[in-house]
Amino acid sequence: MPLTRRALIARVAAIGGYRAAYGAMGALGLLSPAWAQPSNGQESYASLPTAHVGNGASVVVIGAGIGGLVSAYELRKAGFKVTVLEARDRVGGRNWTLRKGDRVEYTDGTVQVANFAEGFYFNAGPARLPSHHQLMLGYCRELGVELEVLVNTSRNALVRPNLAEPPMQIRQAVNDSRGHIAELLAKAVNRQALNAELTADDQRALLGFLRTFGDLSEKLEYLGSARSGYKVWPGAGEQLAQKNEPLPLRTLLNPALANALMIDEYPEFSPTMFQPVGGMDRIPKAFEKHLGGALRLGSEVRAIHNQDNGVQVAYVERKSRREHTLTADYAVVALPLPLLAKLDTNFTAPVQQAIDAVQFGYANKVAWQSRRFWERDYQIYGGLSFVNQEASGLWYPSGGFNQEQGILIAAYNNGETARVFGEKNIAEQIAASKQAVELLHPGHSAELRNPLAVAWSRIPYNLGPWINHEVAEPAYSLLNQAQGRIHLTSDGLAHSGVGIWQEAAAGAARRVVRNLFERVQNTPYRQTA
């Protein structure tokens, strides 16, 4: 059966990513100018009204994660009287950076204390800001949060999809895959398997593209490529270059290679990416500075009730155990929906059922302090390595290059693997993490020091890293509506694409803020003390 143009492009995309697919489409004359200027419909950072519309209407914001902080910050700027209630003794929610002396407490009472050297930190939650996340980047700009480039991919990093075989450099996995696929497609063209779909000019153009794309020989064979690295690098004197021998195609067809081959092709993970200088928590701390006395930390909300003319919130001061009741004209509930499900509320039955149906996913991280052997011995500067083991991956620091020590994240997993991993005790998690380092960097696990594990399903007031899927219709539309005087905001109430990000929380919060702007301008409100 002849290979159609559509099937051809699909195969090229599967192994080479969208850049390769676009190259093939260009060679076949399938691109039009409209492709080059897409309209993504992204919300503008400056799109919120600047008018002083609140006129003193009172709002209680429940939760000081990114969604709650964005809500409170924008409402205060617009003239609302804002109180923020947060159960923890810190702001940021899942945006959590750990430094020397910080405690990691689990729901079962287990406690770890970070023992990193002064100046080192570990982003236990989000650690990346993609360049198209213009809301979060805009807040960093407005709040004075200094950013630096994050190296999310390194072609020198390693992948070990088959534990019976040694690790390979990601550069070799990527380029040998392209070479083999390019050779197969070139052979199909020469056999005229595409004759029904391609003109003679098309075929010549496609062969030229495949030769470049796969680094094929004049005979259109893949014999290896300098792109895949060297056994011996070219040097002075008699040091001639010796290219790596190509990996067999069968080795490269392992499904466990998918993340290593494709990670930087997804928009959420593609360059350029950023991180705040000094830790991701620089963002919530900047919000905290501006909110000042509006924040009430250590205030655990127990009940949220709609009333005819406002909202009543009951909460407990965690340290003193004193109980309080707060009334306000409106409430913005910025809790992850599975946490909201545990509170005493008077939502309607359909709303409560929709909230109850949302469940958390699973994720874990284990961090170590170590000599930067990955730089000195492997020339890996930032990026991720992948291993087909329960720890799943290693994440190298994207800063402090050439320092003696660094923080290595040596387990980062999610999904069912993370659920099982998270149920293990801390010693078992640390042992699995150490084994992952040994599988990728033999002999270097002995250099690891001061481990710290974070199983998100066991962190109080979190109980998970993100919801395990997008909220489906009709629940999504229902929960995005005001529930009496209560407005819900959550990263689960914004379409998030690949994964749940701070951008989703910020976007959902700004939607609620706009709704409140419109509401107070058109509806009388009750002033509260």
PDB file of N, CA and C in Angstrom, residues 93-94 200 209 248 262 276 291 301 304 371 380 392 439 455 457 468 491 517:
ATOM      1  N   GLY A  93       1.216  27.738  48.785  1.00  0.00           N
ATOM      2  CA  GLY A  93       0.567  26.456  48.503  1.00  0.00           C
ATOM      3  C   GLY A  93       1.553  25.445  47.974  1.00  0.00           C
ATOM      4  N   ARG A  94       1.293  24.978  46.762  1.00  0.00           N
ATOM      5  CA  ARG A  94       2.172  23.971  46.162  1.00  0.00           C
ATOM      6  C   ARG A  94       3.450  24.585  45.593  1.00  0.00           C
ATOM      7  N   ALA A 200       7.538  13.748  -9.225  1.00  0.00           N
ATOM      8  CA  ALA A 200       8.991  13.551  -9.280  1.00  0.00           C
ATOM      9  C   ALA A 200       9.707  14.686  -8.550  1.00  0.00           C
ATOM     10  N   PHE A 209      15.492  16.669   1.780  1.00  0.00           N
ATOM     11  CA  PHE A 209      15.171  16.937   3.180  1.00  0.00           C
ATOM     12  C   PHE A 209      15.615  15.780   4.070  1.00  0.00           C
ATOM     13  N   PRO A 248      21.236   0.325  17.301  1.00  0.00           N
ATOM     14  CA  PRO A 248      20.285  -0.400  16.449  1.00  0.00           C
ATOM     15  C   PRO A 248      18.892   0.212  16.530  1.00  0.00           C
ATOM     16  N   MET A 262      10.999  13.296  23.190  1.00  0.00           N
ATOM     17  CA  MET A 262       9.970  14.268  22.830  1.00  0.00           C
ATOM     18  C   MET A 262       9.801  15.426  23.800  1.00  0.00           C
ATOM     19  N   PRO A 276      12.816  31.663  38.875  1.00  0.00           N
ATOM     20  CA  PRO A 276      13.210  32.807  39.695  1.00  0.00           C
ATOM     21  C   PRO A 276      14.574  32.565  40.325  1.00  0.00           C
ATOM     22  N   LEU A 291       0.685  42.205  49.999  1.00  0.00           N
ATOM     23  CA  LEU A 291      -0.592  41.986  50.686  1.00  0.00           C
ATOM     24  C   LEU A 291      -0.518  42.346  52.161  1.00  0.00           C
ATOM     25  N   VAL A 301      -9.530  27.060  57.729  1.00  0.00           N
ATOM     26  CA  VAL A 301     -10.962  27.224  57.472  1.00  0.00           C
ATOM     27  C   VAL A 301     -11.675  25.893  57.664  1.00  0.00           C
ATOM     28  N   ILE A 304     -17.688  27.198  55.177  1.00  0.00           N
ATOM     29  CA  ILE A 304     -17.973  28.321  54.284  1.00  0.00           C
ATOM     30  C   ILE A 304     -19.458  28.250  53.938  1.00  0.00           C
ATOM     31  N   ARG A 371      28.400  16.464  45.287  1.00  0.00           N
ATOM     32  CA  ARG A 371      29.393  17.011  44.364  1.00  0.00           C
ATOM     33  C   ARG A 371      28.781  16.981  42.971  1.00  0.00           C
ATOM     34  N   ILE A 380      27.083  17.375  31.861  1.00  0.00           N
ATOM     35  CA  ILE A 380      25.640  17.629  31.889  1.00  0.00           C
ATOM     36  C   ILE A 380      25.407  18.904  32.699  1.00  0.00           C
ATOM     37  N   SER A 392      12.058   7.251  38.064  1.00  0.00           N
ATOM     38  CA  SER A 392      11.719   7.802  36.742  1.00  0.00           C
ATOM     39  C   SER A 392      12.742   8.769  36.169  1.00  0.00           C
ATOM     40  N   LEU A 439      22.061   3.688  38.536  1.00  0.00           N
ATOM     41  CA  LEU A 439      21.761   3.119  37.227  1.00  0.00           C
ATOM     42  C   LEU A 439      22.209   4.025  36.091  1.00  0.00           C
ATOM     43  N   ALA A 455       6.491  13.466  49.202  1.00  0.00           N
ATOM     44  CA  ALA A 455       5.389  12.725  48.593  1.00  0.00           C
ATOM     45  C   ALA A 455       4.149  13.607  48.715  1.00  0.00           C
ATOM     46  N   SER A 457       1.068  13.446  48.059  1.00  0.00           N
ATOM     47  CA  SER A 457      -0.195  12.911  48.576  1.00  0.00           C
ATOM     48  C   SER A 457      -0.224  12.867  50.093  1.00  0.00           C
ATOM     49  N   ASN A 468      -6.044  14.811  38.647  1.00  0.00           N
ATOM     50  CA  ASN A 468      -5.507  13.803  37.736  1.00  0.00           C
ATOM     51  C   ASN A 468      -6.081  13.881  36.327  1.00  0.00           C
ATOM     52  N   ASP A 491      -6.645  25.766  39.845  1.00  0.00           N
ATOM     53  CA  ASP A 491      -5.990  25.397  38.591  1.00  0.00           C
ATOM     54  C   ASP A 491      -6.807  24.360  37.837  1.00  0.00           C
ATOM     55  N   PHE A 517     -15.561  42.223  39.504  1.00  0.00           N
ATOM     56  CA  PHE A 517     -15.625  43.596  39.004  1.00  0.00           C
ATOM     57  C   PHE A 517     -17.015  43.881  38.430  1.00  0.00           C
TER      58      PHE A 517
END
